[in-house]
mmCIF file with all atom_site columns, C-alpha atoms in Angstrom:
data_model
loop_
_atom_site.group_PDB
_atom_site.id
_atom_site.type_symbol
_atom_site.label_atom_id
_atom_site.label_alt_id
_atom_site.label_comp_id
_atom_site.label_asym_id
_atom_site.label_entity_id
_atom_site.label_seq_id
_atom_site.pdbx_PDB_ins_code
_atom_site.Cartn_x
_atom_site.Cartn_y
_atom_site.Cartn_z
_atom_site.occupancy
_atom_site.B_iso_or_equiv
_atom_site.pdbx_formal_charge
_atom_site.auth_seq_id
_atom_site.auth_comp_id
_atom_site.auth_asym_id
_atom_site.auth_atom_id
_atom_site.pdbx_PDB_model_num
ATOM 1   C CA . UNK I 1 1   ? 0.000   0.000   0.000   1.00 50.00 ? 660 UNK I CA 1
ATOM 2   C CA . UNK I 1 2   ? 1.356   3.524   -1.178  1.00 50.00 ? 661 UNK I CA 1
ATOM 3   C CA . UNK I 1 3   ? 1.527   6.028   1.613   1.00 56.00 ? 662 UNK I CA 1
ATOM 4   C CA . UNK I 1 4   ? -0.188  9.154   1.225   1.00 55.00 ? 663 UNK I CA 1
ATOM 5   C CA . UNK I 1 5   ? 2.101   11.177  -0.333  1.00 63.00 ? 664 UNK I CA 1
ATOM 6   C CA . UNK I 1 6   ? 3.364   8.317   -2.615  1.00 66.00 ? 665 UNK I CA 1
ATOM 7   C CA . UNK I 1 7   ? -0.424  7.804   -3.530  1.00 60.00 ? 666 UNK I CA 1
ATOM 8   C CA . UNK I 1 8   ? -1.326  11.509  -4.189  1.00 66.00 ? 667 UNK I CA 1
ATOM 9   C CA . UNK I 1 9   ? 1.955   11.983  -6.993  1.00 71.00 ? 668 UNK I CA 1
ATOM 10  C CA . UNK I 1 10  ? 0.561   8.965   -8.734  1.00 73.00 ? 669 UNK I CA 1
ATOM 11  C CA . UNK I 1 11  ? -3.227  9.753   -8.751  1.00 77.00 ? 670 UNK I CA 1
ATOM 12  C CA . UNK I 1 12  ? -3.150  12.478  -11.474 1.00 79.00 ? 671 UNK I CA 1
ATOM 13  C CA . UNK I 1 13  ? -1.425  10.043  -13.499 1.00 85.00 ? 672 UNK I CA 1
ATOM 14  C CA . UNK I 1 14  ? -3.470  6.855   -12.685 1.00 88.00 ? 673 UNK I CA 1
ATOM 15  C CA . UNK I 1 15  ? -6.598  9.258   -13.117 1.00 88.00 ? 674 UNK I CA 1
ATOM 16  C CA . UNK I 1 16  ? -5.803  10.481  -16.465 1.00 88.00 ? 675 UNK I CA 1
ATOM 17  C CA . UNK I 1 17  ? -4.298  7.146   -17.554 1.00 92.00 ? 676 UNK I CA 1
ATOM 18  C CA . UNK I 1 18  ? -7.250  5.101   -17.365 1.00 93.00 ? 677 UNK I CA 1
ATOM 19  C CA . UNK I 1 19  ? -10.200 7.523   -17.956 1.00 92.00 ? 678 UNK I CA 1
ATOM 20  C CA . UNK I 1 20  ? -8.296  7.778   -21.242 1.00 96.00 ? 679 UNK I CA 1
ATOM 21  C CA . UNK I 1 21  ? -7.796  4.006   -21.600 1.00 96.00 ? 680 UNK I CA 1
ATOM 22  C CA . UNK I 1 22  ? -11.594 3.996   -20.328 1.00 97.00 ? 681 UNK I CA 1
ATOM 23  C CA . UNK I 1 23  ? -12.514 6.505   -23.611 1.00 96.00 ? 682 UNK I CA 1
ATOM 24  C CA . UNK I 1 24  ? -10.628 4.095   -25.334 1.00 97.00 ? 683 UNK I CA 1
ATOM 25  C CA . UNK I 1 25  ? -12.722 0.488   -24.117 1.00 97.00 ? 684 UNK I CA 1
ATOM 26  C CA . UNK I 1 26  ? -16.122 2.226   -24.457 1.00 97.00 ? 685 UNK I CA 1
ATOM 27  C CA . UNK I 1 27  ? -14.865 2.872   -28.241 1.00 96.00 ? 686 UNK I CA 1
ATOM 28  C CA . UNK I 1 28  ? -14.304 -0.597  -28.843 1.00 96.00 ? 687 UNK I CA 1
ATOM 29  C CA . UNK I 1 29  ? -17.669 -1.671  -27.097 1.00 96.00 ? 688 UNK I CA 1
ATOM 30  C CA . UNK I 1 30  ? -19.163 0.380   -29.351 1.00 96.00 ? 689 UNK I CA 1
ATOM 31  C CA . UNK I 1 31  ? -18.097 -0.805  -32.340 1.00 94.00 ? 690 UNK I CA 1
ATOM 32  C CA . UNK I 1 32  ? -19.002 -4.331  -31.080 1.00 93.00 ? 691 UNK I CA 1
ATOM 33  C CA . UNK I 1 33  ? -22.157 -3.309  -30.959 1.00 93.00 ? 692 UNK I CA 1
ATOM 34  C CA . UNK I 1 34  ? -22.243 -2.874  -34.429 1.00 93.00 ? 693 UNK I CA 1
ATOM 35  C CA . UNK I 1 35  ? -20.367 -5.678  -35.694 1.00 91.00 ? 694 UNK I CA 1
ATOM 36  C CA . UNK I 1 36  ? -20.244 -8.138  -32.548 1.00 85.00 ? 695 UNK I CA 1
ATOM 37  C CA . UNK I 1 37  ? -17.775 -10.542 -33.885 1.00 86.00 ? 696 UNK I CA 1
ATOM 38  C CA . UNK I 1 38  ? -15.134 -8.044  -34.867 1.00 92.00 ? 697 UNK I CA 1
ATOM 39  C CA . UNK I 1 39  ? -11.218 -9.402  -33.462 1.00 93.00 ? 698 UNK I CA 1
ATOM 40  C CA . UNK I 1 40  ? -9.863  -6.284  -33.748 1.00 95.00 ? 699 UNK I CA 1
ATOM 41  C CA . UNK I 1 41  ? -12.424 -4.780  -31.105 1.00 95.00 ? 700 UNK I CA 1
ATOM 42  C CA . UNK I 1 42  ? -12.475 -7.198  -29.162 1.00 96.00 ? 701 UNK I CA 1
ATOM 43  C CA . UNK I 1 43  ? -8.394  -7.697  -28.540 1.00 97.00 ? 702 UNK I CA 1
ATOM 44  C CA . UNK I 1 44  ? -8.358  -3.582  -28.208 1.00 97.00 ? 703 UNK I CA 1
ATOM 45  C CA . UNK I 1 45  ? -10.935 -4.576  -25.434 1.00 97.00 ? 704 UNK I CA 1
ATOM 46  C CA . UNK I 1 46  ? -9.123  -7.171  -23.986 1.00 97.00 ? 705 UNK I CA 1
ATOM 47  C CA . UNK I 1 47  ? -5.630  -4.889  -24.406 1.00 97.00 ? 706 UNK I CA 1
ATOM 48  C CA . UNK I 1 48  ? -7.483  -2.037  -22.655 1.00 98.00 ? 707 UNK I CA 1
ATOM 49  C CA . UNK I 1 49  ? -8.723  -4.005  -19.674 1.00 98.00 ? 708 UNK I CA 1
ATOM 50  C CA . UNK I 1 50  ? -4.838  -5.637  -19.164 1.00 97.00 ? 709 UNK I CA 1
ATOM 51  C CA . UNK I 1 51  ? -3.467  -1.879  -19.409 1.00 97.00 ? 710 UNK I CA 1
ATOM 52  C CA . UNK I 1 52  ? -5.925  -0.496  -16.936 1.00 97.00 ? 711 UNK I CA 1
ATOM 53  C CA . UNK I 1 53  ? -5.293  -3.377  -14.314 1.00 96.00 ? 712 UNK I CA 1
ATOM 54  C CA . UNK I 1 54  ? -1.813  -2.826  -14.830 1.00 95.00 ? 713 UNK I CA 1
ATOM 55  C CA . UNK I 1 55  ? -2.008  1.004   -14.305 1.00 94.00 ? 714 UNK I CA 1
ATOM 56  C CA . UNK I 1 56  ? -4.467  -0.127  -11.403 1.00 92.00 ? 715 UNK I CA 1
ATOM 57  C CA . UNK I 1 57  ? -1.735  -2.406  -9.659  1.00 92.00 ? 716 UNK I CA 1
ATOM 58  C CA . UNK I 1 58  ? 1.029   -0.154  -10.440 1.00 89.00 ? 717 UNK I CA 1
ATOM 59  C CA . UNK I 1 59  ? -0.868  2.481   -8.181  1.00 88.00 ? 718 UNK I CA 1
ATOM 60  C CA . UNK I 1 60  ? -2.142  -0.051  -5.073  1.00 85.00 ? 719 UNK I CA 1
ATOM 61  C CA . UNK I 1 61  ? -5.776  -0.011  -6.298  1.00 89.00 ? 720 UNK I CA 1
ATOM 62  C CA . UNK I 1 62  ? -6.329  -3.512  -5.940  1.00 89.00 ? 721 UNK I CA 1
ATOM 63  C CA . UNK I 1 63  ? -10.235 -3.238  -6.278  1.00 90.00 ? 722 UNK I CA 1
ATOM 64  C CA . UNK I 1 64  ? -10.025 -1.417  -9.671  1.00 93.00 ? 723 UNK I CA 1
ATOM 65  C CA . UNK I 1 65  ? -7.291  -4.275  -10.811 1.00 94.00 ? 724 UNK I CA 1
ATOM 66  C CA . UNK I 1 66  ? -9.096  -7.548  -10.101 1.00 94.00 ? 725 UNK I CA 1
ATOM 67  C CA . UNK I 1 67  ? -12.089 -6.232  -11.518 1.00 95.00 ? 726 UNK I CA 1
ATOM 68  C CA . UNK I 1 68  ? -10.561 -5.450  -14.891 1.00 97.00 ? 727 UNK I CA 1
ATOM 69  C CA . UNK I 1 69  ? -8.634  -8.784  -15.064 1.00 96.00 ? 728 UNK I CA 1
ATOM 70  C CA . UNK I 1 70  ? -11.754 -10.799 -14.308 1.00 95.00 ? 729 UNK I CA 1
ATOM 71  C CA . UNK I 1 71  ? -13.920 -8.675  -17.137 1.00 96.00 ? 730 UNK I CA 1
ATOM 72  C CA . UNK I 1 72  ? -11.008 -9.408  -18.979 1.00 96.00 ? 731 UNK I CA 1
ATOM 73  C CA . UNK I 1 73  ? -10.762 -13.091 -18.392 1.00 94.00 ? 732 UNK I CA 1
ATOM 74  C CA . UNK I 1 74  ? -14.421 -13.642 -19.246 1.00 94.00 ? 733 UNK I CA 1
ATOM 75  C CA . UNK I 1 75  ? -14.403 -12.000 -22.332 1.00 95.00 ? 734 UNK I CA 1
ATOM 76  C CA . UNK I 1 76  ? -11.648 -13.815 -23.641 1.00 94.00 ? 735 UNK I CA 1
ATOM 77  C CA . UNK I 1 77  ? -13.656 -16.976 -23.003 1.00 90.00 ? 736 UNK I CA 1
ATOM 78  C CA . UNK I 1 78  ? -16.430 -15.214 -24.114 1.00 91.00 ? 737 UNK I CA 1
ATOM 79  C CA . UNK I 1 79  ? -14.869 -14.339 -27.444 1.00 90.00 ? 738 UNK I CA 1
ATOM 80  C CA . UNK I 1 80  ? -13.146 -17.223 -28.047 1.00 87.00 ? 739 UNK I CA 1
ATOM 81  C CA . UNK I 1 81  ? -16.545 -19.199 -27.759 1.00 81.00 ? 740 UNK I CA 1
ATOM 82  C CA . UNK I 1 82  ? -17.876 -16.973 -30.104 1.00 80.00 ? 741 UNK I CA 1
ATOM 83  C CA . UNK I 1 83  ? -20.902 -15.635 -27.842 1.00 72.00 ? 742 UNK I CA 1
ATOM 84  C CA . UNK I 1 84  ? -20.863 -11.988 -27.595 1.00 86.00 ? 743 UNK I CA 1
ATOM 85  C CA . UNK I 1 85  ? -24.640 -11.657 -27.995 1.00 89.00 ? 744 UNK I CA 1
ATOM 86  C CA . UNK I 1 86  ? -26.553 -8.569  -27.851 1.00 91.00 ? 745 UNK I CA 1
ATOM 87  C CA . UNK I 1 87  ? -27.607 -8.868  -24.051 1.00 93.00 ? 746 UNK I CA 1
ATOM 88  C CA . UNK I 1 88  ? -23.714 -10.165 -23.522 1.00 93.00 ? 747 UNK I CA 1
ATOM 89  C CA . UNK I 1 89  ? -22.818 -6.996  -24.929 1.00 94.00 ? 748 UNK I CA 1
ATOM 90  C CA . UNK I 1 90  ? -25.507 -4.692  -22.819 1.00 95.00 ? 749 UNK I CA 1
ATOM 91  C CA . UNK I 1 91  ? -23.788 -6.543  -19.554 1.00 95.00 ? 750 UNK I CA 1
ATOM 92  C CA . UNK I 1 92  ? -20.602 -6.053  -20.907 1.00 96.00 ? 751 UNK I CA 1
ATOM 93  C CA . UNK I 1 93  ? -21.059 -1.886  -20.944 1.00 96.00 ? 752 UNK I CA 1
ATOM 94  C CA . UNK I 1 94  ? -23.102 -2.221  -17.381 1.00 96.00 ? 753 UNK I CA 1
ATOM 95  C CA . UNK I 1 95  ? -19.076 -3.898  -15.985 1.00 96.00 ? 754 UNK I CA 1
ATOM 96  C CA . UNK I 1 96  ? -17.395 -1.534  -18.171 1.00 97.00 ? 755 UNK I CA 1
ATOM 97  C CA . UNK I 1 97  ? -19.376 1.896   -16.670 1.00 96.00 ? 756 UNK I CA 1
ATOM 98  C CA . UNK I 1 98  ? -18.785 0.425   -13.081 1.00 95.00 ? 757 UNK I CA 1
ATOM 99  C CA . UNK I 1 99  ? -15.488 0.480   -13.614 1.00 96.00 ? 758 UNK I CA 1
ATOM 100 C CA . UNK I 1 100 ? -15.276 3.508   -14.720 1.00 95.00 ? 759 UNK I CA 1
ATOM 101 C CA . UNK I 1 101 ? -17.471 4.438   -11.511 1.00 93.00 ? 760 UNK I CA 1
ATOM 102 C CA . UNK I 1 102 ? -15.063 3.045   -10.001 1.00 93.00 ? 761 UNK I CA 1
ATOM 103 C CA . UNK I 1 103 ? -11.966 4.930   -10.903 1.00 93.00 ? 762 UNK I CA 1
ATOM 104 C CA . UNK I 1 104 ? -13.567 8.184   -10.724 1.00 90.00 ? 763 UNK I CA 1
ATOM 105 C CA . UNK I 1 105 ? -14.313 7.045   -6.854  1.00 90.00 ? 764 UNK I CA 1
ATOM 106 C CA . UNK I 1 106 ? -10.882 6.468   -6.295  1.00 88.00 ? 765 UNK I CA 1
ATOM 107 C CA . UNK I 1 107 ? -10.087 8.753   -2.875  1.00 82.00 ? 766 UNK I CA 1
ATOM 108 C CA . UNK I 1 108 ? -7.615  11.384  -4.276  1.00 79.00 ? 767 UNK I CA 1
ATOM 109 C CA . UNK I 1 109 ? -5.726  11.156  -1.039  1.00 76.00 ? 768 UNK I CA 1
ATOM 110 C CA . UNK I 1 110 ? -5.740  7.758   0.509   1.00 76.00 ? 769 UNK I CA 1
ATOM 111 C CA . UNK I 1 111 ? -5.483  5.977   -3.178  1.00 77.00 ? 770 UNK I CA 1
ATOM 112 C CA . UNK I 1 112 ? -8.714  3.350   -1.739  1.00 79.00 ? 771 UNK I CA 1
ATOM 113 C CA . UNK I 1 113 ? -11.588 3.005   -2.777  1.00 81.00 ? 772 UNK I CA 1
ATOM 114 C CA . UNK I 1 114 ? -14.155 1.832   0.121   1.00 76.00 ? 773 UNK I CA 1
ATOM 115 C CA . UNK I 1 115 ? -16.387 -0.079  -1.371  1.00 78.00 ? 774 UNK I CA 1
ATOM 116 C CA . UNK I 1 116 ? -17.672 -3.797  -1.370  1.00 79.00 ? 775 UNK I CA 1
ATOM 117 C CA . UNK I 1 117 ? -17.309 -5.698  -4.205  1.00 82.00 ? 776 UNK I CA 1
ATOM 118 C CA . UNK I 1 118 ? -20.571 -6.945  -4.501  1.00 89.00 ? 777 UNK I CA 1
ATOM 119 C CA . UNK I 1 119 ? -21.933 -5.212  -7.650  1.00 91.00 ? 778 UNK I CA 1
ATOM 120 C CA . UNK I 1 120 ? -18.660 -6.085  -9.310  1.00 91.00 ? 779 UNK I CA 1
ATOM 121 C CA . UNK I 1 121 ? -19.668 -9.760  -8.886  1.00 92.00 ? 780 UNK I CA 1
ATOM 122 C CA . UNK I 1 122 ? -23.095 -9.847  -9.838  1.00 94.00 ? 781 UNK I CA 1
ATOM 123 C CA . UNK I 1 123 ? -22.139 -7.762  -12.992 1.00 94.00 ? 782 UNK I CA 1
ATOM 124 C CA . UNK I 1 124 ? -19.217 -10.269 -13.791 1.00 94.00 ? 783 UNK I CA 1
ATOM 125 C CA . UNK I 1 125 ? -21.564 -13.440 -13.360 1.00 93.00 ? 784 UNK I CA 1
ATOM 126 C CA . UNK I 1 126 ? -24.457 -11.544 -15.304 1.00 94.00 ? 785 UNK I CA 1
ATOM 127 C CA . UNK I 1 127 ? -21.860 -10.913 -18.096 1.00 94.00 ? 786 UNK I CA 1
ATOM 128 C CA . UNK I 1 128 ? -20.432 -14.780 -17.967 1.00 91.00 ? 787 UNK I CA 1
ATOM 129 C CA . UNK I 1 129 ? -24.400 -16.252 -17.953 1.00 92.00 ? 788 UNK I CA 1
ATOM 130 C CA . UNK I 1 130 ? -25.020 -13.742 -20.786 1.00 91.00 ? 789 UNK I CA 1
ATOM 131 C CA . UNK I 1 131 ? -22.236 -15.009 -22.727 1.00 87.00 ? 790 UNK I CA 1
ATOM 132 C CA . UNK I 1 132 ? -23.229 -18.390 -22.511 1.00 81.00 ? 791 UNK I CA 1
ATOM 133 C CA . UNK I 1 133 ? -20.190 -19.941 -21.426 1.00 75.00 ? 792 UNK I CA 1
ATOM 134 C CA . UNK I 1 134 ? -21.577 -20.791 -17.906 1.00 61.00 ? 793 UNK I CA 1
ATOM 135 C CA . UNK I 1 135 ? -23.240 -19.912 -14.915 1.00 55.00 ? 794 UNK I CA 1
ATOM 136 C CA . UNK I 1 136 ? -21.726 -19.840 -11.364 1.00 45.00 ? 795 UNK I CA 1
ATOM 137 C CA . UNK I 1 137 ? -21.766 -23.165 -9.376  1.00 42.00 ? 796 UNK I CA 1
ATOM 138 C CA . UNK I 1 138 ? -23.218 -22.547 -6.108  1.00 39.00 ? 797 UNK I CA 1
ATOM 139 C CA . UNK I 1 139 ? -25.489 -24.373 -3.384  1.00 33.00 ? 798 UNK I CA 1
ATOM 140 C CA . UNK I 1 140 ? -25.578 -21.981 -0.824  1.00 35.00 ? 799 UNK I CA 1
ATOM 141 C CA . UNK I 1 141 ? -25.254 -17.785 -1.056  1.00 36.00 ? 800 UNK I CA 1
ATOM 142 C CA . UNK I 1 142 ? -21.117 -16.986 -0.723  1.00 38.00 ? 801 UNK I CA 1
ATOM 143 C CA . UNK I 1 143 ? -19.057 -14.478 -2.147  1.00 41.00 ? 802 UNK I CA 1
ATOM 144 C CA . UNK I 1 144 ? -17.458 -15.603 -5.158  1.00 40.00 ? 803 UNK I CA 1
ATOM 145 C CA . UNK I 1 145 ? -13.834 -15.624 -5.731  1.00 43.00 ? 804 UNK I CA 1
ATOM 146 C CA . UNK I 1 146 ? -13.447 -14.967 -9.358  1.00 42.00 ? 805 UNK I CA 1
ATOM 147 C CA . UNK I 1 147 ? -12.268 -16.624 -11.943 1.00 45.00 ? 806 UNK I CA 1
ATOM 148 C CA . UNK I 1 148 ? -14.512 -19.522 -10.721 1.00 41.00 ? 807 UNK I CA 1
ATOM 149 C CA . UNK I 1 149 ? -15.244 -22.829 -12.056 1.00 41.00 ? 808 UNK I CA 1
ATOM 150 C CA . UNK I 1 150 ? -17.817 -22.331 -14.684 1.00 42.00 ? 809 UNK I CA 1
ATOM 151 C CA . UNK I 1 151 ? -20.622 -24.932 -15.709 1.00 41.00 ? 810 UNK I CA 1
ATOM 152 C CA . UNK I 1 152 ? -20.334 -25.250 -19.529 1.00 41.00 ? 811 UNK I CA 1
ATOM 153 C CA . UNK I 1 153 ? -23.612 -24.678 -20.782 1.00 42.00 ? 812 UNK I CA 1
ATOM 154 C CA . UNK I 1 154 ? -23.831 -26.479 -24.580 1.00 42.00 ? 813 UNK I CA 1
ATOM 155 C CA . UNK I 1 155 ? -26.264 -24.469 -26.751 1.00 42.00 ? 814 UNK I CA 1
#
């Protein structure tokens, strides 16, 4: 964990870093929303959300990091499987404007950001049961610990 004064020399670069690399993933999202198999948009997608857990680690926001890897991680399966679907995609902005959420809620001073991650799970296993590519195993209510085992679900 950075101190405070370590923290506040990097925020104005981690902030500007990844709203731009943010600008960046929305632009790819929304050309997959035109054409939804597209490679090119989807490995800018994929590069953006490595970059911005990178910048993310690089500056002790942990939250902002695992959140982007796991997006990431899904939509490479996600992709690969060939099942970025229109409601994938809708999910896919809903984890993609959290994030964003997220790094605008970043504290300017401390470098944390105090919040559960709750929404960011139910967003990443509404975006994997979108996709098709599984749902979350489960017999009781716990958090999950992402990237889970997935139950393949053949179409």
């Amino acid at each position: 964990m950075l101190n405070g004064n370590e923290w506040h020399q990097l925020h104005g670069e981690f902030l500007g870093n990844s709203q731009h690399l943010m600008t960046r993933a929305d632009e790819c999202l929304s050309h997959l929303e035109l054409i939804s198999d597209d490679k090119d948009a989807i490995e800018c997608l994929l590069g953006t959300l490595q970059q911005i857990a990178g910048k993310a680690d690089a500056a002790s926001v942990k939250t902002v990091a695992g959140f982007a890897r796991q997006l990431r991680y899904l939509l490479y399966f996600a992709s690969a499987a060939g099942r970025l679907q229109p409601k994938a995609l809708v999910s896919l902005r809903e984890c993609l404007s959290l994030l964003s959420w997220q790094i605008e809620l970043v504290d300017p001073v401390t470098g944390l950001l105090p919040l559960d991650d709750h929404e960011q799970q139910e967003l990443l296993e509404q975006f994997g049961c979108c996709c098709g590519i599984g749902k979350v195993e489960s017999s009781h209510p716990t958090p999950v610990e992402w990237p889970v085992a997935l139950t393949v679900v053949h179409p």
